[in-house]
PDB file of C-alpha atoms in Angstrom:
ATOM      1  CA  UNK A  10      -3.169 -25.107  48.391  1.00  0.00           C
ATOM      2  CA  UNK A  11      -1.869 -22.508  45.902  1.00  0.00           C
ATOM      3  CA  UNK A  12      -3.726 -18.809  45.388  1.00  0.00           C
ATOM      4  CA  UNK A  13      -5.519 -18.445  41.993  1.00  0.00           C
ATOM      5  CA  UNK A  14      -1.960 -16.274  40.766  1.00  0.00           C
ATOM      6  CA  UNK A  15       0.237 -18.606  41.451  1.00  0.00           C
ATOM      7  CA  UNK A  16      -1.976 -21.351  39.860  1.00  0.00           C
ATOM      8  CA  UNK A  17      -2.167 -19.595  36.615  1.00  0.00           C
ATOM      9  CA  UNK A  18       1.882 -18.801  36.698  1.00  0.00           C
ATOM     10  CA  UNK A  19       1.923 -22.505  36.991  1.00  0.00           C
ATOM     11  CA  UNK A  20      -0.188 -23.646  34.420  1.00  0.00           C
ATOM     12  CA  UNK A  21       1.323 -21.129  32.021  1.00  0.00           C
ATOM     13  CA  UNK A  22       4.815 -23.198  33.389  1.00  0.00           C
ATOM     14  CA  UNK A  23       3.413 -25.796  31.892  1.00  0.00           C
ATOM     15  CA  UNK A  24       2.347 -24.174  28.638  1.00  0.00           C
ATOM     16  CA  UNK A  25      -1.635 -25.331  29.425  1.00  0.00           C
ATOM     17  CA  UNK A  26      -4.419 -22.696  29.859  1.00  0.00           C
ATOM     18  CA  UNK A  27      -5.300 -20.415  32.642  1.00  0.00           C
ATOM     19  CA  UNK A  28      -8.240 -20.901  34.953  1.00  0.00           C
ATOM     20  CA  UNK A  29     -10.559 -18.554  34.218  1.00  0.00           C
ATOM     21  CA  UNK A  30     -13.837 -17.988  36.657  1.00  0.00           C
ATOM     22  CA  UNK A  31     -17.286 -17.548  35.000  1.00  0.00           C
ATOM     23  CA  UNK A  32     -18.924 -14.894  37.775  1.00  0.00           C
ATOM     24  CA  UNK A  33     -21.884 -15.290  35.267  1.00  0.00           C
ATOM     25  CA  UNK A  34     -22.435 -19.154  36.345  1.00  0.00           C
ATOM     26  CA  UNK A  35     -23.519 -19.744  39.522  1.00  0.00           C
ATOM     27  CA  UNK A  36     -23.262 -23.010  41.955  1.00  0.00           C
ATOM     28  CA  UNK A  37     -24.391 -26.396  40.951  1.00  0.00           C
ATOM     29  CA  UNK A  38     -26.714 -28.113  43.975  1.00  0.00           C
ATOM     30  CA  UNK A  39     -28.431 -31.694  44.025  1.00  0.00           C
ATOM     31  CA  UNK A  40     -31.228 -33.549  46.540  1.00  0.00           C
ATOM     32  CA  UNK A  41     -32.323 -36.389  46.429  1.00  0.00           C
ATOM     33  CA  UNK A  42     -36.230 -37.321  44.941  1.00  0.00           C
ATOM     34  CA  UNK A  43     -38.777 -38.900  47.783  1.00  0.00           C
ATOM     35  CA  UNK A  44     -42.117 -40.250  46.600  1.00  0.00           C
ATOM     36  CA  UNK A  45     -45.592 -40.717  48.656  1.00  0.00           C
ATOM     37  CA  UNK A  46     -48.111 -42.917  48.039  1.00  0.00           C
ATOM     38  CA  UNK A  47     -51.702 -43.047  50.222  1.00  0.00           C
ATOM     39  CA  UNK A  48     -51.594 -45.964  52.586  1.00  0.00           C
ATOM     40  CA  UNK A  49     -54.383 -47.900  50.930  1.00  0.00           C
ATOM     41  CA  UNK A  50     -54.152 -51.051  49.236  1.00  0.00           C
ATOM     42  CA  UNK A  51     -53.339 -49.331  45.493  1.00  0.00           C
ATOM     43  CA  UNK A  52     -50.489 -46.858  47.300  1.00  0.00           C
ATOM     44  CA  UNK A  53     -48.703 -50.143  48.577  1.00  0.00           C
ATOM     45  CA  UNK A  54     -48.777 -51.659  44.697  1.00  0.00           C
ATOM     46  CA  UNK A  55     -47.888 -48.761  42.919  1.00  0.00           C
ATOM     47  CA  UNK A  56     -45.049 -48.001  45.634  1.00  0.00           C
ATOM     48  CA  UNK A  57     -43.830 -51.194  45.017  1.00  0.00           C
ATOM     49  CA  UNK A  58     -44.045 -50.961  41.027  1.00  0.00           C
ATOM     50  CA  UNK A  59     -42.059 -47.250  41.399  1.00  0.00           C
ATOM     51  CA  UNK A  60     -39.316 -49.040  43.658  1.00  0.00           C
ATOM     52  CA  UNK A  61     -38.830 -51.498  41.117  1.00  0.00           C
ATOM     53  CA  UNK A  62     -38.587 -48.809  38.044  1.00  0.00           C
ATOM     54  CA  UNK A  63     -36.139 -46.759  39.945  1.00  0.00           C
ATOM     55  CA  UNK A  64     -33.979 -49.127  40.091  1.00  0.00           C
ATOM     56  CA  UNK A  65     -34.159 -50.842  36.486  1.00  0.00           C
ATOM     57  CA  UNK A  66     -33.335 -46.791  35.113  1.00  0.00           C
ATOM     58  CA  UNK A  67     -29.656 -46.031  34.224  1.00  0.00           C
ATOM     59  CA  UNK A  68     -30.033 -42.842  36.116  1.00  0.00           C
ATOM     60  CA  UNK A  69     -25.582 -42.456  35.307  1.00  0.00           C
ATOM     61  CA  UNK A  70     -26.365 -42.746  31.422  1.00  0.00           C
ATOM     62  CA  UNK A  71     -29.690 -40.292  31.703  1.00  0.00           C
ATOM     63  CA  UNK A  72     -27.438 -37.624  33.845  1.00  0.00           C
ATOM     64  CA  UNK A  73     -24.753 -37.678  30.922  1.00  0.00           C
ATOM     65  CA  UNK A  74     -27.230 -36.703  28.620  1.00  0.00           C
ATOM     66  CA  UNK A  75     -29.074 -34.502  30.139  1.00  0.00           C
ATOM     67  CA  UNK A  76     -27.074 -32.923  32.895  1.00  0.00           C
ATOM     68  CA  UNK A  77     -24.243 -31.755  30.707  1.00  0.00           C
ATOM     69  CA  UNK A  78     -21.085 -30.304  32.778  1.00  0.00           C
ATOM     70  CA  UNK A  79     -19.647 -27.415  30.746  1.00  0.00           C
ATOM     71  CA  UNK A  80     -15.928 -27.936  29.218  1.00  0.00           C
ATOM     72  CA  UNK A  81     -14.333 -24.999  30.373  1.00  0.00           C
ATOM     73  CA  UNK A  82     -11.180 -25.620  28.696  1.00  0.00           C
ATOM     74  CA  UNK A  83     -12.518 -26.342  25.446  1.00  0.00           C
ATOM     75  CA  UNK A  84     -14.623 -23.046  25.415  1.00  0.00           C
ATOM     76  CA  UNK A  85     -11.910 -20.999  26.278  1.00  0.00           C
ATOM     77  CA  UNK A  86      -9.489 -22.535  23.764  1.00  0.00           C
ATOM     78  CA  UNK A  87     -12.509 -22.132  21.069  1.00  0.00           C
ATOM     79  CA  UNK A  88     -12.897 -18.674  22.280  1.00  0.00           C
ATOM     80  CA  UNK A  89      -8.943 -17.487  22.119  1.00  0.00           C
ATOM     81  CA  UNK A  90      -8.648 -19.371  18.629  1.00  0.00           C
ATOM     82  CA  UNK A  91     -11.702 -17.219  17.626  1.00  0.00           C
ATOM     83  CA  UNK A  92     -10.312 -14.168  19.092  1.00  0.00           C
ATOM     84  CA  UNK A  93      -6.983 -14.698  17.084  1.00  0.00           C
ATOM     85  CA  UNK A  94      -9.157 -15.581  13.626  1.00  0.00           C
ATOM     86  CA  UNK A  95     -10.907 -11.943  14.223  1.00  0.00           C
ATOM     87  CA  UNK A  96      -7.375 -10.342  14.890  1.00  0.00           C
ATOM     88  CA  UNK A  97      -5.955 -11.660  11.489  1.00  0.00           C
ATOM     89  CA  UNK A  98      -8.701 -10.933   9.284  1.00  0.00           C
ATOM     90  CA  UNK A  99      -8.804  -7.709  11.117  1.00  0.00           C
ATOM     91  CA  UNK A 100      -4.770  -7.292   9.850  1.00  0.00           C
ATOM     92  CA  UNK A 101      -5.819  -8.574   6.292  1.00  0.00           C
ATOM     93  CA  UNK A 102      -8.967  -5.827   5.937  1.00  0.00           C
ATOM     94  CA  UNK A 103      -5.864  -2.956   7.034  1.00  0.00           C
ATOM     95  CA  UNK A 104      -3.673  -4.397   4.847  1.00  0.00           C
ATOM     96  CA  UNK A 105      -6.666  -4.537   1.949  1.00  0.00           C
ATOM     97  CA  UNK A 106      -7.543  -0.859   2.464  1.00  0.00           C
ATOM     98  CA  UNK A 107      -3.573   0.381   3.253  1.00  0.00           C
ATOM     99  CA  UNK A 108      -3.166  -1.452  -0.193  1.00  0.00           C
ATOM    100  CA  UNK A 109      -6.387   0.126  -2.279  1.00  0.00           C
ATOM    101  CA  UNK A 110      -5.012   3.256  -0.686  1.00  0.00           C
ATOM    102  CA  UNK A 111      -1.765   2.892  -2.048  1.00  0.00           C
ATOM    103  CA  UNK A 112      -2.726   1.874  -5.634  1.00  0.00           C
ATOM    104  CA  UNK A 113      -4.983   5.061  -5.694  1.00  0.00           C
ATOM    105  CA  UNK A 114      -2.419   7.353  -4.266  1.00  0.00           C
ATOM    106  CA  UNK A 115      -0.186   5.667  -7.240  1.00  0.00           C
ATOM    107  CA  UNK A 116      -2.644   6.333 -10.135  1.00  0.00           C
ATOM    108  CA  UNK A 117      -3.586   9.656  -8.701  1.00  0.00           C
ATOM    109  CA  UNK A 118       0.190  10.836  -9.105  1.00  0.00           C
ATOM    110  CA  UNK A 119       1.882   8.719 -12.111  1.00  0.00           C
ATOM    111  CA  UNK A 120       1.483   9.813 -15.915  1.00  0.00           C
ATOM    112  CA  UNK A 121      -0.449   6.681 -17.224  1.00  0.00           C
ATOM    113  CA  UNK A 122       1.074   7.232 -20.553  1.00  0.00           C
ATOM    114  CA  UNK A 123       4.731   6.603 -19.534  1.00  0.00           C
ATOM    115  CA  UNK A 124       4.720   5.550 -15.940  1.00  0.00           C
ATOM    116  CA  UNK A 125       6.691   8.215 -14.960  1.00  0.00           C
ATOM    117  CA  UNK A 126       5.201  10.563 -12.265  1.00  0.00           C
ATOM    118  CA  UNK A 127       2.679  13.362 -12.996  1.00  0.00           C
ATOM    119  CA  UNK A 128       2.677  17.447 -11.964  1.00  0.00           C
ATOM    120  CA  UNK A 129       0.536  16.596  -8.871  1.00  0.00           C
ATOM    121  CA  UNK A 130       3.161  14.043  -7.906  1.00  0.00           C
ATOM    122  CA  UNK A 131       6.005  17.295  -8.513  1.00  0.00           C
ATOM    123  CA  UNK A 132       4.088  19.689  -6.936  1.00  0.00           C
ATOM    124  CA  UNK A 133       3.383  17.607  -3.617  1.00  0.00           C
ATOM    125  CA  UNK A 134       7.156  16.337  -3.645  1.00  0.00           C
ATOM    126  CA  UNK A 135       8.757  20.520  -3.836  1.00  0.00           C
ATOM    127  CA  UNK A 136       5.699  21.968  -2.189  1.00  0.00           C
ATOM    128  CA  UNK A 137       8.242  23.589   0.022  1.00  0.00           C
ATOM    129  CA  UNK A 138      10.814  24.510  -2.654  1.00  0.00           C
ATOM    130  CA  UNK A 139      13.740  23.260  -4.354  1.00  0.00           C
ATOM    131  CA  UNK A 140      17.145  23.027  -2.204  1.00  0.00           C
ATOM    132  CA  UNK A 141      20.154  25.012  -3.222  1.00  0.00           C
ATOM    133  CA  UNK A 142      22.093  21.823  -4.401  1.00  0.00           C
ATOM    134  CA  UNK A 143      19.530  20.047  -6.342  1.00  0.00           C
ATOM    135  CA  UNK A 144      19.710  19.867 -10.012  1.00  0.00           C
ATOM    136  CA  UNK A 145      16.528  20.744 -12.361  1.00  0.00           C
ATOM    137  CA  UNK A 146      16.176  20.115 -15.859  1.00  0.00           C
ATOM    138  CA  UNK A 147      13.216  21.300 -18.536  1.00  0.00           C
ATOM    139  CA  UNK A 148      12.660  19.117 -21.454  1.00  0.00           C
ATOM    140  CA  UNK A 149      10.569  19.975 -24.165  1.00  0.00           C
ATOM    141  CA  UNK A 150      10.205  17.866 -27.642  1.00  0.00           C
ATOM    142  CA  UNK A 151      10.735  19.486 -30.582  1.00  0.00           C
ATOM    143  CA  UNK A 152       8.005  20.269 -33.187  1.00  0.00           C
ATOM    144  CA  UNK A 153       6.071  17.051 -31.590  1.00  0.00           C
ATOM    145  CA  UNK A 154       2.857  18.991 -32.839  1.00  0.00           C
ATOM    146  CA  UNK A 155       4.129  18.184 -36.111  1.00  0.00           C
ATOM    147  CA  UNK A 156       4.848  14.425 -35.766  1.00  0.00           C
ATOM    148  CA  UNK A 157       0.722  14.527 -34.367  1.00  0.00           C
ATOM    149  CA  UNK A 158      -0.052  15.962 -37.343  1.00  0.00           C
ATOM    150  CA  UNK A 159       1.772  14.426 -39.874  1.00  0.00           C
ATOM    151  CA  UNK A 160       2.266  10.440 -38.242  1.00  0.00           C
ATOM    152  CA  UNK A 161      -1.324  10.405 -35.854  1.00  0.00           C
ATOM    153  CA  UNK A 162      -1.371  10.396 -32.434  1.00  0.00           C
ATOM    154  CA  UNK A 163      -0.369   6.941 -32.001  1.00  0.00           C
ATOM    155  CA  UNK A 164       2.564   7.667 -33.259  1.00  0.00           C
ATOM    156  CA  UNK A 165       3.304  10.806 -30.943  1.00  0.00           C
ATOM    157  CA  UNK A 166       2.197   8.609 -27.967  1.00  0.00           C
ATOM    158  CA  UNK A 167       4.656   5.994 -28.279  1.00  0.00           C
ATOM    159  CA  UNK A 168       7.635   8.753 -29.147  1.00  0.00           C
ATOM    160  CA  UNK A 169       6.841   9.651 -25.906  1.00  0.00           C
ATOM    161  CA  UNK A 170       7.141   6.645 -24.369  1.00  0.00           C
ATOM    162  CA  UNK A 171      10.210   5.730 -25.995  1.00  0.00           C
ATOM    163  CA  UNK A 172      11.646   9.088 -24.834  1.00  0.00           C
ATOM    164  CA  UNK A 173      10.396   8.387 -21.359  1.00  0.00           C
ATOM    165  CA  UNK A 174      12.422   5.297 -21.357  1.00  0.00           C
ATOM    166  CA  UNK A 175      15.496   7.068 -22.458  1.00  0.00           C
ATOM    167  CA  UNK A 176      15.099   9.387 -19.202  1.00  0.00           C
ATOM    168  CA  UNK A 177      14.733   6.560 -17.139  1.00  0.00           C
ATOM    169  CA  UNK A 178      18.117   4.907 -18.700  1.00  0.00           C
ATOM    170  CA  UNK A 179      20.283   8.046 -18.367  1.00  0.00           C
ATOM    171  CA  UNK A 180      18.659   9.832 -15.376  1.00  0.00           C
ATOM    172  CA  UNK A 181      19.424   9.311 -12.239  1.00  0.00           C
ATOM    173  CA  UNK A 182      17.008  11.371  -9.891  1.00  0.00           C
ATOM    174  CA  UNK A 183      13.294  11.985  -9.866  1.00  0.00           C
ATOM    175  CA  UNK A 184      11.451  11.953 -13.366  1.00  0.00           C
ATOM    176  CA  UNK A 185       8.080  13.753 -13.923  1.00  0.00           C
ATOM    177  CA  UNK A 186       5.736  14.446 -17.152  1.00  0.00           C
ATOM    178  CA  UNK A 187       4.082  17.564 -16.286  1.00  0.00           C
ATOM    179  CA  UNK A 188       2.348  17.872 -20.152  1.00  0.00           C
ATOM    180  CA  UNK A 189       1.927  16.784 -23.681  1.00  0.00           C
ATOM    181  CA  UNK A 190       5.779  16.956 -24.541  1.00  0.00           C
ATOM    182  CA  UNK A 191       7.024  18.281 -21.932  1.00  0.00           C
ATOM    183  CA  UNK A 192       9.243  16.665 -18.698  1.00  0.00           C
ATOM    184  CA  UNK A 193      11.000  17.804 -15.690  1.00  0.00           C
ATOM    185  CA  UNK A 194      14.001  15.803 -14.332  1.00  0.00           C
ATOM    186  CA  UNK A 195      15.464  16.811 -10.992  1.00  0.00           C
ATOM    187  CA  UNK A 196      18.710  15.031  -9.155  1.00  0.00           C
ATOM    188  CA  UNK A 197      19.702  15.595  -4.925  1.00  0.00           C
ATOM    189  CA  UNK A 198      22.858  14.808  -5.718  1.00  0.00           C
ATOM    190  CA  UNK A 199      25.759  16.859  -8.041  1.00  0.00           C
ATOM    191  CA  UNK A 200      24.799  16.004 -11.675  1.00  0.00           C
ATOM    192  CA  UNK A 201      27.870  13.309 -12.867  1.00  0.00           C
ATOM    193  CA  UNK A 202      28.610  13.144 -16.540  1.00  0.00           C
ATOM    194  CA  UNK A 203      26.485  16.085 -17.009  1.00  0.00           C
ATOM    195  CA  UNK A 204      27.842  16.151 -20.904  1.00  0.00           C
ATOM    196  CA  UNK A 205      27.306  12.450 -21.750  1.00  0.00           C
ATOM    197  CA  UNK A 206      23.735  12.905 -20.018  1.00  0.00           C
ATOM    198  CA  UNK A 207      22.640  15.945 -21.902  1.00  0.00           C
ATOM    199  CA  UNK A 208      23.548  14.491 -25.161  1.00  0.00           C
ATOM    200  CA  UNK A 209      21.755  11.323 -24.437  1.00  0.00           C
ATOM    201  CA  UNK A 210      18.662  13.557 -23.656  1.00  0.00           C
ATOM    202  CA  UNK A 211      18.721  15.796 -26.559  1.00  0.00           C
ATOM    203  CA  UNK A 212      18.162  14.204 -29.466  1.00  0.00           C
ATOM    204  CA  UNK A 213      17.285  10.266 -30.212  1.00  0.00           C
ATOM    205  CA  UNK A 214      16.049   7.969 -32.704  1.00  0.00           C
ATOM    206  CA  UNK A 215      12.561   6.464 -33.351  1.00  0.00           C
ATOM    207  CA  UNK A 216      11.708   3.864 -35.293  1.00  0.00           C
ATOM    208  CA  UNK A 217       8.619   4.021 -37.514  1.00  0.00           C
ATOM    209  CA  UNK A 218       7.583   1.104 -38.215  1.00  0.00           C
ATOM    210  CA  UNK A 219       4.657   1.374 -40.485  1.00  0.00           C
ATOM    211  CA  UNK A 220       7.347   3.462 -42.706  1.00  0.00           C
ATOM    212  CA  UNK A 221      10.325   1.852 -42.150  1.00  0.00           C
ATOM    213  CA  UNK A 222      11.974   4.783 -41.429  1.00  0.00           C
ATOM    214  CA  UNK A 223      13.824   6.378 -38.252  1.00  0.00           C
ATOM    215  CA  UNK A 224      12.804   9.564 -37.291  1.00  0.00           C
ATOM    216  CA  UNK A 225      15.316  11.923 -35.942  1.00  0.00           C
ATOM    217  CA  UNK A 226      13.961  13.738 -33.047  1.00  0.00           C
ATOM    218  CA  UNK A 227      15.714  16.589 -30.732  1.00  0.00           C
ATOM    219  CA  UNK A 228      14.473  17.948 -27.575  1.00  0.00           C
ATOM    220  CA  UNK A 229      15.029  21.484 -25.824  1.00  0.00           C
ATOM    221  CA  UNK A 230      16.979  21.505 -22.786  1.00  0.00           C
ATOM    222  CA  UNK A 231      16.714  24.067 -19.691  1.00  0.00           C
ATOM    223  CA  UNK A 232      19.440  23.374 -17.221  1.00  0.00           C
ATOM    224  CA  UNK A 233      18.841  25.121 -13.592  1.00  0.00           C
ATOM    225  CA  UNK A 234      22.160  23.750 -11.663  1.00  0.00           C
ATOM    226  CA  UNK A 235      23.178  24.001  -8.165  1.00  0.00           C
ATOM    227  CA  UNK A 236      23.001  27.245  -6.654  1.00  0.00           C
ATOM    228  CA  UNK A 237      23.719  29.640  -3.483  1.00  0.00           C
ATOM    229  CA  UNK A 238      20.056  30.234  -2.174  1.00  0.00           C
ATOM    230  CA  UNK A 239      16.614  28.196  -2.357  1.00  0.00           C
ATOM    231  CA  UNK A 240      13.687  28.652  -4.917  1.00  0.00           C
ATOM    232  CA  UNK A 241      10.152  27.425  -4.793  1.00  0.00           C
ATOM    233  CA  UNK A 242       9.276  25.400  -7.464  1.00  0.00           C
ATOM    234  CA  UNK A 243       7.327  28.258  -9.274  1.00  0.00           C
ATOM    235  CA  UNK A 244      10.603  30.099 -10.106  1.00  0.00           C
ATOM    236  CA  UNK A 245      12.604  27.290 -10.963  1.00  0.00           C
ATOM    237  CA  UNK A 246      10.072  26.050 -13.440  1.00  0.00           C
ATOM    238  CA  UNK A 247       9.645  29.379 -14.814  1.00  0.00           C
ATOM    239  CA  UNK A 248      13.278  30.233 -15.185  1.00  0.00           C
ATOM    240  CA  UNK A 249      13.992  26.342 -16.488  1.00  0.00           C
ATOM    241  CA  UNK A 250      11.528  27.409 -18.753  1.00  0.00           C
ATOM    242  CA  UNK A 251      12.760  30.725 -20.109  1.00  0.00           C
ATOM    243  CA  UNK A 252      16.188  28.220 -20.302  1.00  0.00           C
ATOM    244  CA  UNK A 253      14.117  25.383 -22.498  1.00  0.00           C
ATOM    245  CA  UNK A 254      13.229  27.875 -25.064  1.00  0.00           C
ATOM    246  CA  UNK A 255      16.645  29.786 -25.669  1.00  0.00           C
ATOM    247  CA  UNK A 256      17.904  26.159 -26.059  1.00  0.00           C
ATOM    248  CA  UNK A 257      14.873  25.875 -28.779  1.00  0.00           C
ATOM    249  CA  UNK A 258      16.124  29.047 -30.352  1.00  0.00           C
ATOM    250  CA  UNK A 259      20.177  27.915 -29.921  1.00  0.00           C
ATOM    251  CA  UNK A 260      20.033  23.920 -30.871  1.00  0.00           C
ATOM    252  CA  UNK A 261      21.579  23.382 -27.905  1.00  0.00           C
ATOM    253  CA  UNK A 262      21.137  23.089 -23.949  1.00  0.00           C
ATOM    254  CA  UNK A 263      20.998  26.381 -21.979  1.00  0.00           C
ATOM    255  CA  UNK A 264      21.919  26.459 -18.127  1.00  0.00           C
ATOM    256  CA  UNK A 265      20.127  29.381 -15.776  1.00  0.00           C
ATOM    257  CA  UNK A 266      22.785  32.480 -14.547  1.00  0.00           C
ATOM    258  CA  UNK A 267      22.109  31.207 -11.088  1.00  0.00           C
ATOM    259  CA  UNK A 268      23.774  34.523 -10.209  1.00  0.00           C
ATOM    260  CA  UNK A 269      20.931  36.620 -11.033  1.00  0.00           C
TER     261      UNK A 269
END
């Protein structure tokens, strides 16, 4: 004689189910059936005919079907495997909706032009300002209102593109398309081969196509480097962008007096 505890540390031994007690199910009883007949002449016949009945019935085989025991084990295996079908499709549906939330979060904050992140996705990244050691860089296309005009705006689309995958060849950092032409490239880390980068970046080559003709174009370049204190990202745009367009004005690219 074991208590229930030690049963169940037993059967789990084992590796077989615990017994678990229905409260909801309460004790099984059984009698026995008597039948009266009248002591007249028809009682005595028809007592005789029941005595014979009884015993021609297969009163085993009619109790199997009718008097079904309950399978305990079987219900409680059913029961666990259905508890542990709910549980994974439960993980699935939060994996669904941890996905769909994902993919939105994705499309709310990447350029769908050229893949690259948007402004929402810069401003949520630097909501709390741009460290002293970070490197930020303006980029802004050169007359690209005049390649819309002149070539379509199929044609301006994919020069962006292409110039979008020239960032993501020679920049290594965060990359963001905050307008029509215009890009902001920031790096956590010291800014190696700064020359070789910012020539890659200036200027490149696009092939047109339906001309058969490479177009030379040259981009504007606002260099804020590493410096002594920490900006928000309001005045580092604004004084990358006072940088972008003396580089317009000079040809070439224009770093920030990080002194001032």
């Amino acid at each position: 004689a074991v208590d229930k505890a030690t049963l169940n540390i037993l059967l789990k031994e084992q590796e077989l189910l615990p017994i678990t007690q229905d409260y909801s199910i309460e004790s099984f009883h059984s009698s026995e059936i008597a039948l009266g007949f009248p002591k007249t002449t028809q009682g005595e016949v028809l007592a005789a005919l029941f005595s014979r009945a009884i015993r021609m019935l297969d009163t085993a085989s009619i109790n199997s079907t009718y008097d079904k025991q309950p399978d305990w084990r079987n219900t409680l295996e059913r029961e666990q495997d259905l508890a542990n079908k709910t549980k994974r499709l439960f993980m699935v549906a939060i994996a669904f909706v941890l996905l769909v939330a994902y993919l939105l979060y994705r499309q709310a904050n990447t350029d769908s032009l050229t893949k690259l992140e948007n402004r929402r996705a810069l401003n949520l990244k630097y909501s709390r300002g741009i460290k002293p050691w970070q490197t930020v860089i303006y980029l802004d296309i050169n007359e690209f209102k005049q390649i819309n005009d002149q070539f379509g705006h199929d044609v301006g689309d994919r020069v962006i593109q292409t110039y979008a995958s020239i960032i993501r060849r020679n920049w290594k950092g965060n990359w963001y398309r905050i307008g029509g032409d215009e890009f902001i490239l920031i790096c956590s880390k010291p800014l190696q081969d700064k020359t070789k980068v910012l020539k890659n970046l200036k200027l490149f080559s696009f092939y047109l196509a339906e001309r058969d003709r490479d177009l030379s174009v040259s981009v504007s370049v606002g260099v804020f480097e590493p410096r002594q204190k920490e900006f928000t990202l309001r005045e580092i745009l604004i004084r990358a962008d006072e940088a972008m367009y003396q580089s317009k004005r000079k040809g070439e690219p224009t770093f920030v007096d990080t002194d001032s």
